Short mmCIF file of C-alpha atoms and ligand atoms in Angstrom, two decimals:
data_model
loop_
_atom_site.label_atom_id
_atom_site.label_comp_id
_atom_site.label_asym_id
_atom_site.label_seq_id
_atom_site.Cartn_x
_atom_site.Cartn_y
_atom_site.Cartn_z
CA MET A 1 -44.30 -37.48 27.91
CA LYS A 2 -41.25 -40.40 28.04
CA HIS A 3 -38.48 -38.51 27.62
CA TYR A 4 -34.57 -40.08 28.08
CA GLN A 5 -32.26 -38.65 30.53
CA ILE A 6 -28.07 -39.05 30.33
CA TYR A 7 -24.94 -37.91 32.45
CA THR A 8 -22.57 -36.84 31.07
CA GLU A 9 -18.52 -35.94 32.43
CA SER A 10 -16.79 -33.77 29.77
CA ALA A 11 -17.22 -31.99 27.15
CA GLU A 12 -16.16 -35.09 24.86
CA GLU A 13 -18.79 -37.16 26.55
CA THR A 14 -21.48 -34.44 25.52
CA GLU A 15 -20.05 -34.44 21.45
CA GLN A 16 -20.15 -37.92 21.77
CA PHE A 17 -23.86 -39.11 22.71
CA ALA A 18 -24.74 -35.94 19.86
CA ALA A 19 -22.60 -37.85 17.45
CA GLU A 20 -24.64 -41.08 18.28
CA LEU A 21 -27.59 -39.43 17.44
CA ALA A 22 -26.44 -37.83 14.92
CA GLU A 23 -25.70 -41.15 12.68
CA LEU A 24 -29.43 -41.80 12.82
CA LEU A 25 -30.73 -38.27 11.68
CA GLN A 26 -32.14 -37.33 8.25
CA ALA A 27 -33.23 -34.69 6.21
CA GLY A 28 -35.81 -32.51 7.69
CA ASP A 29 -35.03 -33.60 11.37
CA VAL A 30 -35.30 -30.84 13.74
CA ILE A 31 -33.46 -30.65 16.95
CA THR A 32 -34.36 -27.84 19.89
CA LEU A 33 -31.75 -27.41 22.56
CA GLU A 34 -32.17 -25.10 25.92
CA GLY A 35 -29.87 -24.58 28.48
CA ASP A 36 -28.53 -21.37 30.50
CA LEU A 37 -25.20 -20.24 28.99
CA GLY A 38 -22.94 -22.23 29.19
CA ALA A 39 -25.03 -25.46 29.32
CA GLY A 40 -22.99 -27.30 26.41
CA LYS A 41 -25.64 -26.06 23.65
CA THR A 42 -22.64 -25.55 21.41
CA THR A 43 -20.85 -27.94 22.58
CA PHE A 44 -24.07 -30.86 21.84
CA THR A 45 -23.95 -29.19 18.51
CA LYS A 46 -20.22 -29.61 17.65
CA GLY A 47 -20.78 -33.30 18.37
CA LEU A 48 -23.82 -33.10 15.99
CA ALA A 49 -20.65 -31.60 12.96
CA LYS A 50 -18.96 -34.59 13.77
CA GLY A 51 -21.66 -37.24 13.88
CA LEU A 52 -22.32 -36.16 10.37
CA HIS A 53 -18.92 -35.99 9.14
CA ILE A 54 -18.42 -32.32 8.84
CA LYS A 55 -15.03 -31.49 8.76
CA ARG A 56 -15.26 -27.42 9.52
CA VAL A 57 -14.93 -26.33 12.98
CA VAL A 58 -18.27 -25.75 14.39
CA LYS A 59 -18.73 -21.52 16.33
CA SER A 60 -20.85 -20.33 18.10
CA PRO A 61 -22.80 -18.15 15.66
CA THR A 62 -22.72 -14.74 17.41
CA PHE A 63 -23.81 -12.67 14.98
CA THR A 64 -25.05 -15.13 12.43
CA ILE A 65 -27.93 -16.39 14.02
CA ILE A 66 -28.23 -18.79 11.20
CA LYS A 67 -25.17 -20.89 9.66
CA GLU A 68 -25.05 -24.08 7.13
CA TYR A 69 -22.52 -27.09 6.86
CA LYS A 70 -21.75 -29.45 4.49
CA GLY A 71 -21.73 -33.14 6.03
CA ARG A 72 -23.45 -36.03 5.48
CA LEU A 73 -26.43 -34.03 5.11
CA PRO A 74 -26.16 -30.27 5.86
CA LEU A 75 -26.50 -29.19 9.38
CA TYR A 76 -28.23 -26.04 9.62
CA HIS A 77 -27.05 -24.37 13.27
CA MET A 78 -29.65 -21.44 14.58
CA ASP A 79 -28.17 -19.78 17.53
CA VAL A 80 -31.70 -17.36 17.98
CA TYR A 81 -30.45 -15.68 21.26
CA ARG A 82 -30.30 -12.68 19.77
CA LEU A 83 -34.32 -12.61 18.53
CA GLN A 84 -35.35 -12.33 21.77
CA GLU A 85 -37.19 -8.98 21.77
CA SER A 86 -37.99 -8.40 17.74
CA GLY A 87 -39.27 -12.74 18.01
CA GLU A 88 -38.71 -12.59 13.92
CA ASP A 89 -39.57 -15.03 11.21
CA LEU A 90 -36.32 -15.12 9.53
CA GLY A 91 -37.58 -18.04 6.55
CA PHE A 92 -37.22 -20.69 9.17
CA ASP A 93 -39.63 -23.14 7.99
CA GLU A 94 -37.14 -23.01 5.10
CA TYR A 95 -34.62 -24.88 6.47
CA PHE A 96 -36.40 -27.19 8.87
CA GLU A 97 -38.36 -28.37 5.92
CA GLY A 98 -34.79 -28.58 3.71
CA GLU A 99 -32.52 -30.95 2.98
CA GLY A 100 -30.62 -31.21 5.93
CA VAL A 101 -31.02 -31.48 10.06
CA THR A 102 -31.55 -28.28 12.15
CA VAL A 103 -30.46 -27.23 15.63
CA VAL A 104 -31.78 -24.61 17.10
CA GLU A 105 -29.99 -23.13 20.45
CA TRP A 106 -32.60 -21.26 22.62
CA ALA A 107 -35.77 -22.44 20.51
CA HIS A 108 -38.24 -21.46 23.32
CA LEU A 109 -37.55 -17.68 21.51
CA ILE A 110 -38.94 -18.78 18.42
CA LYS A 111 -41.25 -21.35 20.21
CA GLU A 112 -44.21 -20.59 17.56
CA PHE A 113 -41.73 -20.80 14.44
CA LEU A 114 -40.66 -24.71 15.67
CA PRO A 115 -42.27 -28.01 14.07
CA SER A 116 -44.17 -29.90 15.98
CA ASN A 117 -42.22 -33.28 15.06
CA ARG A 118 -38.78 -32.32 17.05
CA PHE A 119 -36.50 -33.63 19.89
CA GLU A 120 -36.10 -31.66 22.68
CA ILE A 121 -33.00 -31.02 24.91
CA THR A 122 -32.66 -29.87 27.62
CA ILE A 123 -28.64 -29.33 29.34
CA ARG A 124 -27.93 -28.74 32.57
CA ARG A 125 -25.29 -28.05 34.30
CA LEU A 126 -25.01 -29.62 37.48
CA GLY A 127 -21.32 -28.99 38.18
CA GLU A 128 -17.71 -27.93 36.30
CA GLU A 129 -17.92 -30.50 33.51
CA LYS A 130 -21.04 -32.65 34.75
CA ARG A 131 -23.85 -32.44 32.57
CA GLU A 132 -27.82 -33.88 32.71
CA ILE A 133 -28.69 -34.19 28.58
CA THR A 134 -32.80 -34.75 28.71
CA LEU A 135 -34.15 -35.75 25.34
CA GLU A 136 -38.01 -35.54 24.79
CA PRO A 137 -39.07 -37.11 21.30
CA ASN A 138 -42.61 -35.23 19.80
CA GLY A 139 -43.58 -37.34 17.09
CA GLU A 140 -43.48 -40.92 16.13
CA ARG A 141 -40.43 -40.33 13.69
CA CYS A 142 -38.35 -39.20 16.76
CA LYS A 143 -39.55 -41.71 19.21
CA LYS A 144 -38.62 -44.56 16.77
CA VAL A 145 -34.59 -43.06 16.99
CA CYS A 146 -34.37 -43.17 20.35
CA GLU A 147 -35.84 -46.01 20.90
CA GLU A 148 -32.94 -47.09 18.50
CA LEU A 149 -30.17 -44.52 20.30
CA PHE A 150 -31.32 -46.10 23.94
CA LYS A 151 -31.41 -49.92 23.02
N1 ATP B 201 -20.40 -32.70 29.91
C1 ATP B 201 -20.00 -31.14 29.45
N2 ATP B 201 -21.10 -31.09 28.13
C2 ATP B 201 -21.18 -30.11 27.71
N3 ATP B 201 -19.89 -29.06 28.36
C3 ATP B 201 -18.79 -29.34 28.72
C4 ATP B 201 -19.04 -30.23 30.03
N4 ATP B 201 -17.93 -29.93 30.75
C5 ATP B 201 -17.44 -28.93 30.90
N5 ATP B 201 -17.63 -28.52 29.39
C6 ATP B 201 -18.09 -26.81 28.97
O1 ATP B 201 -18.74 -26.41 28.81
C7 ATP B 201 -18.90 -25.33 27.86
C8 ATP B 201 -20.08 -24.88 27.70
O2 ATP B 201 -20.03 -24.28 26.64
P1 ATP B 201 -21.23 -24.02 25.29
O3 ATP B 201 -20.71 -22.88 24.14
O4 ATP B 201 -21.27 -25.24 24.28
O5 ATP B 201 -22.26 -23.76 26.26
P2 ATP B 201 -24.13 -23.34 25.64
O6 ATP B 201 -24.77 -23.97 25.93
O7 ATP B 201 -23.16 -23.54 24.03
O8 ATP B 201 -23.42 -21.80 25.63
P3 ATP B 201 -23.98 -20.26 25.31
O9 ATP B 201 -25.70 -20.03 25.75
O10 ATP B 201 -23.48 -19.06 25.45
O11 ATP B 201 -24.05 -20.23 23.47
C9 ATP B 201 -17.42 -25.51 27.09
O12 ATP B 201 -16.36 -24.66 27.73
C10 ATP B 201 -17.26 -27.01 27.66
O13 ATP B 201 -16.11 -27.38 27.20
MG1 MG B 202 -23.92 -21.85 22.12
#
């Protein structure tokens, strides 16, 4: 499977990359984020929010699993870390097929519910501020967006 890789040297650079991706997104797009604690998943989500012209500050939803923000498109931010054991379906489809863009931290924990068309992003910590971001587009739409993003 073709994938793309970029390296960032600061949180701002990661946000900038996410914001560029956000500009190309449309309703129904789903982005999954994987990476260890502190890798930068929420930082990436902040960048997506900026790129969608969301004014509110995105915070890690520790006690809420799903948060919604209003922008050029709504952004549904899920952090499913706390679903580890339950594997419960919280009506994810309504978000994935909704009016906005969905971003899911720790997405593998709900993999049976994920749509097959999605942007799979993995962030790896290489140093204090250095990160490797791998993007795997699944499905024609995501592939097209990536070609545009990386041209
Ligand atoms: N290149 C970089 N990209 C992203 N974050 C970076 C980078 N360099 C440093 N950081 C810092 O690393 C931390 C990443 O934290 P963040 O909350 O985004 O991680 P997370 O993957 O969401 O963690 P968690 O699993 O706890 O949700 C932030 O403090 C951020 O400022
Ligand atoms: Mg986080």
